[in-house]
XYZ file of C-alpha atoms in Angstrom:
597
model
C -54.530 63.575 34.021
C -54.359 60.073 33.176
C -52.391 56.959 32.951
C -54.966 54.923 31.658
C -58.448 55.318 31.321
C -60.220 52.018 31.220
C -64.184 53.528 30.467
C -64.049 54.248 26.597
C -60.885 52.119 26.725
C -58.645 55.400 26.734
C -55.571 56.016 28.193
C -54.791 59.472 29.067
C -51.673 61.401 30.006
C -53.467 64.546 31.589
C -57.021 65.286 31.325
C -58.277 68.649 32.718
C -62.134 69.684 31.805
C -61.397 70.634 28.099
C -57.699 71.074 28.486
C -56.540 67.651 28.345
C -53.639 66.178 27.546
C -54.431 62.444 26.231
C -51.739 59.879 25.303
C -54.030 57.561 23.134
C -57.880 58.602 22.951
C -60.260 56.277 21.434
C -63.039 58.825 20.702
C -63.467 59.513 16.903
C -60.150 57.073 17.119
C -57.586 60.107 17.552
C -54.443 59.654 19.289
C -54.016 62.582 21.003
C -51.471 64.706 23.204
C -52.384 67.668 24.288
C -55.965 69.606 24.094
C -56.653 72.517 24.689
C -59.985 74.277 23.348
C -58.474 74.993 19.560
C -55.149 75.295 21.233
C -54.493 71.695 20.784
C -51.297 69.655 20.774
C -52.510 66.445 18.904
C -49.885 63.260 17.982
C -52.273 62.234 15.315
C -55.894 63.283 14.440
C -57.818 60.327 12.460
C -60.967 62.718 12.472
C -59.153 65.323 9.988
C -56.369 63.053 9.277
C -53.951 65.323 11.036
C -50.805 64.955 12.446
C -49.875 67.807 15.768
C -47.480 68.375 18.250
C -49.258 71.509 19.285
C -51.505 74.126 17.815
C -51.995 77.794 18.809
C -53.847 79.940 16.344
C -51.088 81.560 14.605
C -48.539 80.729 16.839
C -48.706 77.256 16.135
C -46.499 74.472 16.548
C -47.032 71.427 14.206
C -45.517 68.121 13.633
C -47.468 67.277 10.438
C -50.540 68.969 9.014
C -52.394 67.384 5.911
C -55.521 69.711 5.786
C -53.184 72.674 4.296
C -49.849 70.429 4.274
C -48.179 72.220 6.670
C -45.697 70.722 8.887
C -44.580 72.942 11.966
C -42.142 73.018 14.651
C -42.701 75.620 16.375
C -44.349 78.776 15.280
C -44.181 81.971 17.516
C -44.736 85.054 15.196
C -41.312 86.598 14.294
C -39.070 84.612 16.191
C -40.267 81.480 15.191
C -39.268 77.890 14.804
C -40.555 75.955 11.811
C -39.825 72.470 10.728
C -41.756 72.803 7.225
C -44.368 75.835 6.159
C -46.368 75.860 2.686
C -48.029 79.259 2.706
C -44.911 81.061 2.246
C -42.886 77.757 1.638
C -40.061 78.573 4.471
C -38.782 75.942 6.922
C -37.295 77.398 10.003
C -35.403 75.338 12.989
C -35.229 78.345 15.138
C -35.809 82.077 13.773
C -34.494 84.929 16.070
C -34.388 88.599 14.965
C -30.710 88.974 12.898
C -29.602 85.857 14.881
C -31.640 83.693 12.743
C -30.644 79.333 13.105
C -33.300 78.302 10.173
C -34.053 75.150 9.298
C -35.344 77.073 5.899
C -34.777 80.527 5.767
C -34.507 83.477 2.984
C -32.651 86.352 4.227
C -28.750 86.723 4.024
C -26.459 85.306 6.703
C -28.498 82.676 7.479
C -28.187 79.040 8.108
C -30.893 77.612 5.966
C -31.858 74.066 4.992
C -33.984 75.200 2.566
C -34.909 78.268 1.438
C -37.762 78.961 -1.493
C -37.818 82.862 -2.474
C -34.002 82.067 -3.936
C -34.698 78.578 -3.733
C -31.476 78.078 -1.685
C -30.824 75.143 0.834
C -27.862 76.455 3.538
C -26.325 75.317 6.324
C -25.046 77.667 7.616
C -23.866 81.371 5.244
C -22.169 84.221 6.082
C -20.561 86.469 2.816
C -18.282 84.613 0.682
C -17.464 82.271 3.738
C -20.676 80.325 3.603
C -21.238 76.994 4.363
C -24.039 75.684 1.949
C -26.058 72.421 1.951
C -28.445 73.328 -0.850
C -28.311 76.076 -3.498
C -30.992 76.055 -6.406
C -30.023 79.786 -7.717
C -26.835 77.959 -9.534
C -28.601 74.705 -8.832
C -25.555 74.232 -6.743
C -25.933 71.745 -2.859
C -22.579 72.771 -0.766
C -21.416 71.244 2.144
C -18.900 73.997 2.208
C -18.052 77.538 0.338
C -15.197 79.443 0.949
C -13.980 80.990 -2.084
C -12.519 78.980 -4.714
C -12.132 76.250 -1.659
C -15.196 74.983 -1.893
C -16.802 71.641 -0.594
C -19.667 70.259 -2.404
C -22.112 68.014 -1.984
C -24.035 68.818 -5.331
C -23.872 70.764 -8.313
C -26.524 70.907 -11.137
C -24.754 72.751 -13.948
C -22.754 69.866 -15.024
C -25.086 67.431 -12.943
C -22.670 66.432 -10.453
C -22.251 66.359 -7.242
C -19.276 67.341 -5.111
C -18.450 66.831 -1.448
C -14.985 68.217 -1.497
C -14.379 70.533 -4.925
C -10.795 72.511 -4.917
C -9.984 72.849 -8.697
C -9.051 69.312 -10.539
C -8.546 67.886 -7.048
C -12.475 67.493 -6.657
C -14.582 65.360 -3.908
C -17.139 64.204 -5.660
C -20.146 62.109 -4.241
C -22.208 61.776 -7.560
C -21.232 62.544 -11.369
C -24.102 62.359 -14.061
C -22.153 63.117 -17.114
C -20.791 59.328 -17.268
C -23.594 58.258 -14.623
C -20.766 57.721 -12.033
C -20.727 58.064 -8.484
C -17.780 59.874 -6.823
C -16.746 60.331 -3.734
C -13.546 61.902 -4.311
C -11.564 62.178 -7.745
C -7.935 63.669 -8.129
C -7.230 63.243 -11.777
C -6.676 59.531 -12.303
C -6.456 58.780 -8.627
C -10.273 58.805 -8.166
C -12.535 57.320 -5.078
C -15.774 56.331 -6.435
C -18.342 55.199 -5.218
C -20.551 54.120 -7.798
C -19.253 53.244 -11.634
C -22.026 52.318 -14.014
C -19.576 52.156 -17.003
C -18.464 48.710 -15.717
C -21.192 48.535 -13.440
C -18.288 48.721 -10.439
C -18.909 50.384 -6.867
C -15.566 52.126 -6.100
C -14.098 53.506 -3.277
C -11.006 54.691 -4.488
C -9.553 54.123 -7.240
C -5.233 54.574 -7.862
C -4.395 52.375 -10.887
C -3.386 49.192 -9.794
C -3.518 50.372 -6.033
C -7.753 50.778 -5.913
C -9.883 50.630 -2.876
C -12.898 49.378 -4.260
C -16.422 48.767 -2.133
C -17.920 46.647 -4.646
C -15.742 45.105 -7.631
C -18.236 42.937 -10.196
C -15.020 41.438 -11.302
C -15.055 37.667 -9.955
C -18.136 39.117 -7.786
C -15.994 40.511 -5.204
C -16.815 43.419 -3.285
C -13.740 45.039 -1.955
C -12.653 47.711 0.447
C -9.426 48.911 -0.294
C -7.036 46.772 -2.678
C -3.278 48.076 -2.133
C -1.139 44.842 -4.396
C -1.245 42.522 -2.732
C -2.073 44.555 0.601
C -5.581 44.364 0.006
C -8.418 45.592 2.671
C -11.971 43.763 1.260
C -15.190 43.897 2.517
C -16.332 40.963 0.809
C -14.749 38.210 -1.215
C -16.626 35.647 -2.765
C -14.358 32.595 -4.142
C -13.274 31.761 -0.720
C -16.281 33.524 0.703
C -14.143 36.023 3.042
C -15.355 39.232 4.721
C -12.223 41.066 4.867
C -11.491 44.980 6.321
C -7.568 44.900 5.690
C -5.789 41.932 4.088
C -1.663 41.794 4.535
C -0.021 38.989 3.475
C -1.908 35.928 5.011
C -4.891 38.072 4.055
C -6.071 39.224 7.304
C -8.575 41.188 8.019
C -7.819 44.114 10.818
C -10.527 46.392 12.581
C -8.095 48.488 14.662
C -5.025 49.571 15.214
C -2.566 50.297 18.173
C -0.782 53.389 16.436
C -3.924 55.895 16.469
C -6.767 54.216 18.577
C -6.390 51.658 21.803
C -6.887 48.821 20.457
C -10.167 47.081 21.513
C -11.903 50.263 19.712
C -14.209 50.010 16.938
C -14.550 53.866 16.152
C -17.260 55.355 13.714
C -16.544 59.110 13.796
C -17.106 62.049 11.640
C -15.895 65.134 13.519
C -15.675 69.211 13.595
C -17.972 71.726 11.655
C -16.272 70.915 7.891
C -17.425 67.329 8.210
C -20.964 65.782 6.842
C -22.051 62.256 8.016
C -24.001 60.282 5.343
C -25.351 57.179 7.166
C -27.188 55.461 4.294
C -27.843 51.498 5.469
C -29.414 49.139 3.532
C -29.564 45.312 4.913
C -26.409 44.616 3.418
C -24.613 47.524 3.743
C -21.859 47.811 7.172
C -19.595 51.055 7.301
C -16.607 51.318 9.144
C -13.710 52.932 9.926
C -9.960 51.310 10.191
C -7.284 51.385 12.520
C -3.808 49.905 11.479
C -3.398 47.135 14.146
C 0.009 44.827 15.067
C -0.322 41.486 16.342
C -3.308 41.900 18.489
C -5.877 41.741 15.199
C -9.429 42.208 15.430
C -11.121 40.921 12.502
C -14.465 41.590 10.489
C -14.268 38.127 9.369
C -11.366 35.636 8.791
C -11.163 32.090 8.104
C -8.854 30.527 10.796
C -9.179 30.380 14.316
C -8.429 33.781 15.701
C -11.283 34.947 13.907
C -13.611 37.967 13.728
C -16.772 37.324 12.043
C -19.168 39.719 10.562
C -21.393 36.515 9.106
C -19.345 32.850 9.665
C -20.292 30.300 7.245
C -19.297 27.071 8.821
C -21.631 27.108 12.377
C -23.387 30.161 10.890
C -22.181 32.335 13.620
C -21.806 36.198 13.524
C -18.919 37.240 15.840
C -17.426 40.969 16.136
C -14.252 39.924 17.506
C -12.342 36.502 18.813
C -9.174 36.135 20.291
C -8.401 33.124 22.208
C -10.787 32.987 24.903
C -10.676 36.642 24.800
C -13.710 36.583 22.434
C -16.063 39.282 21.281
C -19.247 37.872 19.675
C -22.349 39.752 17.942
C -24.076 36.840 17.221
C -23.963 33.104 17.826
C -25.880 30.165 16.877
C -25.404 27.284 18.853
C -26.257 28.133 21.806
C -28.476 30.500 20.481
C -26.747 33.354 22.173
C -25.439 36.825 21.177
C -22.526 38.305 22.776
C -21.200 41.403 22.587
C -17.772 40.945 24.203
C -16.725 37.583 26.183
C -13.735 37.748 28.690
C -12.955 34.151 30.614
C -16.018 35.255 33.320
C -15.920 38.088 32.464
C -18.134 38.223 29.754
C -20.284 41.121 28.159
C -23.711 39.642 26.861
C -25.664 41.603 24.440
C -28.459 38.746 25.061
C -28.269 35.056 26.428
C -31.257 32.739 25.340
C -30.189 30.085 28.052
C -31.605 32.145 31.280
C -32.957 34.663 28.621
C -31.370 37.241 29.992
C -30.383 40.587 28.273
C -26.896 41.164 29.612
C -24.194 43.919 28.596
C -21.268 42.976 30.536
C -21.887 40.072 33.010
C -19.321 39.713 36.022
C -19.606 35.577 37.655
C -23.562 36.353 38.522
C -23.827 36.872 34.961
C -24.877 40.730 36.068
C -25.609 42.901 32.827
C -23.131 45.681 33.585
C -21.846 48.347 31.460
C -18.733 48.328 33.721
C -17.199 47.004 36.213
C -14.561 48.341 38.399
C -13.692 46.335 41.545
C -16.599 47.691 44.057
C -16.957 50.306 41.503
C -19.485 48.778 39.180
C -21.667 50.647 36.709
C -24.703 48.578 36.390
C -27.558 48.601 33.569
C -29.547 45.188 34.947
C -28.752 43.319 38.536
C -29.616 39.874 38.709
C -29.356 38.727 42.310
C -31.528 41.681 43.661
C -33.145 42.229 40.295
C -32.155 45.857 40.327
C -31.450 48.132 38.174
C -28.541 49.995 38.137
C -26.532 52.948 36.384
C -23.485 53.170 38.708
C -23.204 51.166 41.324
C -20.484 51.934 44.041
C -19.676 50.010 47.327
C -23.357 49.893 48.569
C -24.015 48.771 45.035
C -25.983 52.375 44.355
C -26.997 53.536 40.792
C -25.382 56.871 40.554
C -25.703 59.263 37.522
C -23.338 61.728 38.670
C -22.281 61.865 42.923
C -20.678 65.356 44.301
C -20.379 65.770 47.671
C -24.070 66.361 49.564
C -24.850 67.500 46.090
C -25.363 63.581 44.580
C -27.120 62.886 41.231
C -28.916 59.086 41.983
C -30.461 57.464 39.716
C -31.754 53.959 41.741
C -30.441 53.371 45.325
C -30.697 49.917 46.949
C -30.017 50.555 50.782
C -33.779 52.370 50.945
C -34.643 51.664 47.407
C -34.657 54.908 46.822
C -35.029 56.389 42.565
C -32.809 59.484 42.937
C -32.494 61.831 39.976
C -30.667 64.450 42.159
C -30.022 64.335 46.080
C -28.785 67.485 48.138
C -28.348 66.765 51.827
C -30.994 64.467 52.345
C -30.332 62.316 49.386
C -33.280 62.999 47.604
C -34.272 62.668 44.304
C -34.954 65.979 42.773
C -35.392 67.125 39.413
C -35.370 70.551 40.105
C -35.647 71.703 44.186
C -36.089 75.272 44.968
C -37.604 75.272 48.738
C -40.956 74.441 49.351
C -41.149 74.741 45.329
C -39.425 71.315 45.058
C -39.813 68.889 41.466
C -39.323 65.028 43.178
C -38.672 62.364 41.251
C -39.207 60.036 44.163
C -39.299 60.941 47.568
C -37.519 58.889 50.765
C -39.552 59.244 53.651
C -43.123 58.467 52.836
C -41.681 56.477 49.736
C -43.969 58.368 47.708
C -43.059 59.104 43.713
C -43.492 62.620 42.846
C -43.224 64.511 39.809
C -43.407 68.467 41.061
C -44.386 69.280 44.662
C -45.724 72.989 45.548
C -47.108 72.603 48.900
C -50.775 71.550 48.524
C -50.589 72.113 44.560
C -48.552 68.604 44.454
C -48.092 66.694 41.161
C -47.651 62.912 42.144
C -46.865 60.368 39.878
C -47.267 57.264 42.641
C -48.134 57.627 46.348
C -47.524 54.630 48.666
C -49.286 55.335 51.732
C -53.101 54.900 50.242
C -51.601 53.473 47.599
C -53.124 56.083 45.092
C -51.209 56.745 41.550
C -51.481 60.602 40.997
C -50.298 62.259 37.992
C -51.793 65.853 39.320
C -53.214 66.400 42.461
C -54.582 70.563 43.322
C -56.517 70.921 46.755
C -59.772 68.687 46.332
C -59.508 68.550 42.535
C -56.945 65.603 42.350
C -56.716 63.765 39.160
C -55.719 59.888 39.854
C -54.323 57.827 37.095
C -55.819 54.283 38.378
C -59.292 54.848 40.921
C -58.119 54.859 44.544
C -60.624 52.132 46.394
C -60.838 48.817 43.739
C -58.754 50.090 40.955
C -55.967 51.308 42.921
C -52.295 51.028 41.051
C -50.125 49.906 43.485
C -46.832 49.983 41.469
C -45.033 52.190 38.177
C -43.789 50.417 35.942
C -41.272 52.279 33.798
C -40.839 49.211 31.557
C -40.577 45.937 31.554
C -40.863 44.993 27.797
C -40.201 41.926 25.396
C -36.055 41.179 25.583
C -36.041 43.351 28.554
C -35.291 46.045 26.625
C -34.670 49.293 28.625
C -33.543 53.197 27.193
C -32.612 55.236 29.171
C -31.663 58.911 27.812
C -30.207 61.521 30.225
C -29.737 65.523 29.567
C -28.388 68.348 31.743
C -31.582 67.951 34.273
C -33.422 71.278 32.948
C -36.132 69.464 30.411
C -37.971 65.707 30.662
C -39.282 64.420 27.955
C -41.061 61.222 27.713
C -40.943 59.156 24.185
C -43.191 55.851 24.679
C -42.562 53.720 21.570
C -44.808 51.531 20.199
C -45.586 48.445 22.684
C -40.939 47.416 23.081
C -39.513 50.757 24.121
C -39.223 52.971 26.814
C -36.952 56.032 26.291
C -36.576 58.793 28.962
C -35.223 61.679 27.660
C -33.509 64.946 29.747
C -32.624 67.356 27.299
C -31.197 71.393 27.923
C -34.265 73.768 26.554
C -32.800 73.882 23.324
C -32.196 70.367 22.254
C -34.028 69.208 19.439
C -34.366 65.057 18.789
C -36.672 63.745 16.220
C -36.244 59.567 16.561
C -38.826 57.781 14.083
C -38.176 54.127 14.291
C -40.685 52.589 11.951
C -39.574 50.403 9.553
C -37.881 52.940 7.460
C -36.569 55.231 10.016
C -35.145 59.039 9.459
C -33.262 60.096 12.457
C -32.236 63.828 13.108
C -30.280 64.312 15.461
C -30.039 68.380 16.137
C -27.140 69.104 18.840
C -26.806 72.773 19.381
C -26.790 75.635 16.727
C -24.417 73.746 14.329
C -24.523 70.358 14.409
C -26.980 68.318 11.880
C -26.844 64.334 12.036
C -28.716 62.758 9.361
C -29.339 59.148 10.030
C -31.187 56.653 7.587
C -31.283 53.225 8.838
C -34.026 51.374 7.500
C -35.352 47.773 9.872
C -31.857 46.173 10.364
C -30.309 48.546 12.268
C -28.926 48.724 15.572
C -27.330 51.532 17.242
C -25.730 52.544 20.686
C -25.391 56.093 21.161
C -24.665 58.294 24.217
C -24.531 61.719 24.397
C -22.149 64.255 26.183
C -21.055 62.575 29.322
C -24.229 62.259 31.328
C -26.185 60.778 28.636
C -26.813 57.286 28.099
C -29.469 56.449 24.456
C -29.843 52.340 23.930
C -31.400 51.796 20.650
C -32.444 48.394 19.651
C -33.137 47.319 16.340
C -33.411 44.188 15.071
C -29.961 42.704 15.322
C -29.090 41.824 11.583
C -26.803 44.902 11.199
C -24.743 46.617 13.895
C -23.390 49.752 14.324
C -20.420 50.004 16.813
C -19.561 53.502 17.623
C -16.983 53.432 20.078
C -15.128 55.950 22.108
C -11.929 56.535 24.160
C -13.218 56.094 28.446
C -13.689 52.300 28.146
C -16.882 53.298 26.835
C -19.169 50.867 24.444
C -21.075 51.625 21.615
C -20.719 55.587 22.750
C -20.986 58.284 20.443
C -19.430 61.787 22.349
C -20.510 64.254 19.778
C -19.992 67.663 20.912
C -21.609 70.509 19.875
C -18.944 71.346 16.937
């Protein structure tokens, strides 16, 4: 089992005889990640031109076959878990007996997401009270069925499609008839989203009172136009970026009645809701608070101003308030902030001591907050540690109970704890002599599973030998132990200092190297299911248990912040042109709390 394999210029993950698990092999120039005889797990196959995440026989899991175009999941005969099929066309997420969560599916009561014998695409069915995604037998996509409350999200008989359809008073998020895109009509009080008549992008439209997203009128792309109450997006004659204009034509972001008000929220909530995240470079959604005095802007022209895009010094700010100031982007000092409080100050990225910062506290310490002695960490500066939670002793917890402590970096013995009981020490999962270490205290030596002489090590200090598997006399090293010794682990130190950290219920790690910039550490329960493609056109699906579905299509521009159910912490970077802000109560930033509903 390797680390890196330097002979044929390899570098391996696990390498046993001929079951081998390979990270990148060069041979035939496949990228592999698991081997096994013809029970192979491959991450791409150049030889065949074949895409696996694991083969076996017939119970086969793929990621992406081209031979017989078959993409898999997970395959185990009956009760089986496909992500695409072509022999008998059926895409399954997880297929149990009567109990059946597909992905694509054919039987009744089923959540499908595409099913060919009927040619249906559900969600989730059950009788009359179904909720549909996709249905081909009336060529008819719902988001929603129940009875003659239905909601759409597209119908073929008439060519349109619905999200919300409840007699006249119909959601619609595309009509063909008059090539016009909906997104919710109620007679003459319609929200559009996309008129080709007058080649105008609506958002709702009320007579006079129209909340438009783009207006060709003038060339002004508005929000929401209410007389002269107006919330734009975009003006061009006085080139304004506006979310809410009253009066003076301001733009607000927030509001004190239903959110606290330094809270730029981005939510789409229980089991009747469908999130539709389509970003192109130009595009921003957001959602709007009604705010007092206290205004945080999206862009305004005087000097309490929050800028999406500035045109005078060219600077991109998020929010400014006296020297209060939030920034996303700035361009005279080169420097992008994310929030700015007198010292104080949250740093998304400083170019002067080109440091990446998130909140920085008079050392200019990236933290992700600060509470008196009480400090969560992400990046330490003095000590150059790096922190999660750092309290009194300045220790990175994840989650501390009494003798039962969850650690995730200590500084006193510089200790990496994912999970201490008594003795502080960093398990993963500890059952006696049977114990999983993460890092261990006294010898200072990194393990990933201990079992008495049957030890998996990761990094020993004491001969200073990197072990990834070690069994009796058959030890697998990563790095040689006499002249090519590896002497340290580096978990990542990457361009811009970029670190992602991802943290599930401490039952399942899972490892996700991106190419060359990330480094994304992912604990997930057993049944958590996260596809994250980040090329330049990225899909990401999101699958949170049973019943949620979170489609995400952000293509290179995108950046996005999101942390899961209270012990998890996901930092995605993307190049920082467009900026998603999902914010949540708990003085938490750019955190997206999406429980399983």
């Amino acid at each position: 089992m390797y680390l890196l394999g330097v002979d044929k210029k390899a570098m391996y993950l696990l390498g046993v005889d001929k079951e081998t698990l390979y990270l990148i092999g060069v041979y035939n120039e496949t990228l592999c990640l698991l081997g096994v005889d013809n029970e192979t797990m491959y991450l791409l196959g150049v030889h065949n031109v074949t895409l696996y995440l694991f083969g076996v026989d017939d119970e086969t899991l793929y990621f992406l076959g081209v031979d017989n175009k078959i993409m898999y999941l997970l395959g185990v005969d009956n009760e089986t878990m496909y992500l695409l099929g072509v022999d008998n066309e059926t895409m399954y997420l997880l297929g149990v007996y009567n109990v059946t969560l597909y992905l694509l599916g054919v039987d009744n009561e089923t959540l499908y997401l595409l099913g060919v014998d009927d040619e249906t695409l559900y969600l989730l069915g059950v009788d009359n009270e179904t909720l549909y995604l996709l249905g081909v037998d009336n060529e008819t996509m719902y988001l929603l069925g129940v009875d003659n409350e239905t909601m759409y999200l597209l119908g073929v008989d008439n060519e349109t499609m619905y999200l919300l359809g409840v007699d006249d008073e119909t959601l619609y998020l595309l009509g063909v008839d008059n090539e016009t895109l909906y997104l919710l009509g109620v007679d003459d009080e319609t929200l559009y989203l996309l008129g080709v008549d007058n080649e105008t992008l609506y958002l709702l439209g009320v007579d006079d009172e129209t909340l438009y997203l783009l207006g060709v009128y003038n060339e002004i792309l508005y929000l929401l136009g209410v007389d002269n109450e107006t919330m734009y997006l975009l003006g061009v004659d006085d080139e304004t970026l506006y979310l809410l204009g009253v009066d003076n034509e301001t733009l607000y972001l927030l509001g004190v009645d239903m959110r606290p008000c330094t809270w730029l929220e981005l939510m789409m909530r229980p089991c009747t809701c469908l999130e539709l995240m389509m970003r192109p470079c130009t595009c921003l959604e957001l959602i709007m608070r009604p705010f007092d005095d206290e205004t945080m802007y999206l862009l305004g022209v005087d000097d309490e101003t929050l800028y999406l895009l500035g045109v005078d010094n060219e600077t991109l700010y998020l929010l400014e308030v006296d020297n209060e100031t939030m920034y996303l982007l700035g361009v005279d000092n080169e420097t992008m902030y994310l929030l700015g409080v007198d010292n104080e100050t949250m740093y998304l990225l400083g170019v002067d001591d080109e440091t990446l910062y998130l909140l920085g506290v008079d050392n200019e310490t990236l933290y992700l907050l600060g509470v008196d002695d009480e400090t969560l960490y992400l990046l330490g500066v003095d000590n150059e540690t790096l922190y999660l939670l750092g309290v009194d002793d300045e220790t990175l917890y994840l989650l501390g109970v009494y003798n039962e402590i969850l650690y995730l970096l200590g500084v006193d013995n510089e200790t990496m704890y994912l999970l201490g009981v008594d003795d502080e020490t960093l398990y993963l999962l500890g059952v006696d002599n049977e114990t999983l270490y993460l890092l261990g205290v006294d010898d200072e030596t990194l393990y990933l599973v201990g079992v008495d002489d049957e030890t998996l090590y990761l990094l020993g200090v004491d001969d200073e030998t990197l072990y990834l598997l070690g069994v009796d006399n058959e030890t697998m090293y990563l790095l040689g132990v006499d002249d090519e010794t590896c002497t340290c682990l580096e978990f990542i130190m990457r361009p811009c200092t970029c670190l992602e950290l991802m943290m599930r219920p401490c039952t399942c790690l899972e490892l996700m190297m991106r190419p060359c910039t990330y480094l994304e550490l992912i604990m997930r329960p057993c049944t958590c299911l996260e596809f994250i493609m980040k090329p330049c056109t990225c899909l990401e699906l999101i699958m949170r248990p049973c019943t949620c579905l979170e489609m995400m299509m952000r293509p290179c521009t995108c950046l996005e912040l999101i942390m899961r159910p209270c012990t998890c912490l996901d930092l995605m970077m993307r190049p920082y042109t467009l900026l998603e802000l999902i914010m949540r109560p708990c003085t938490c930033f750019e955190l997206i709390m999406r429980p399983c509903t």
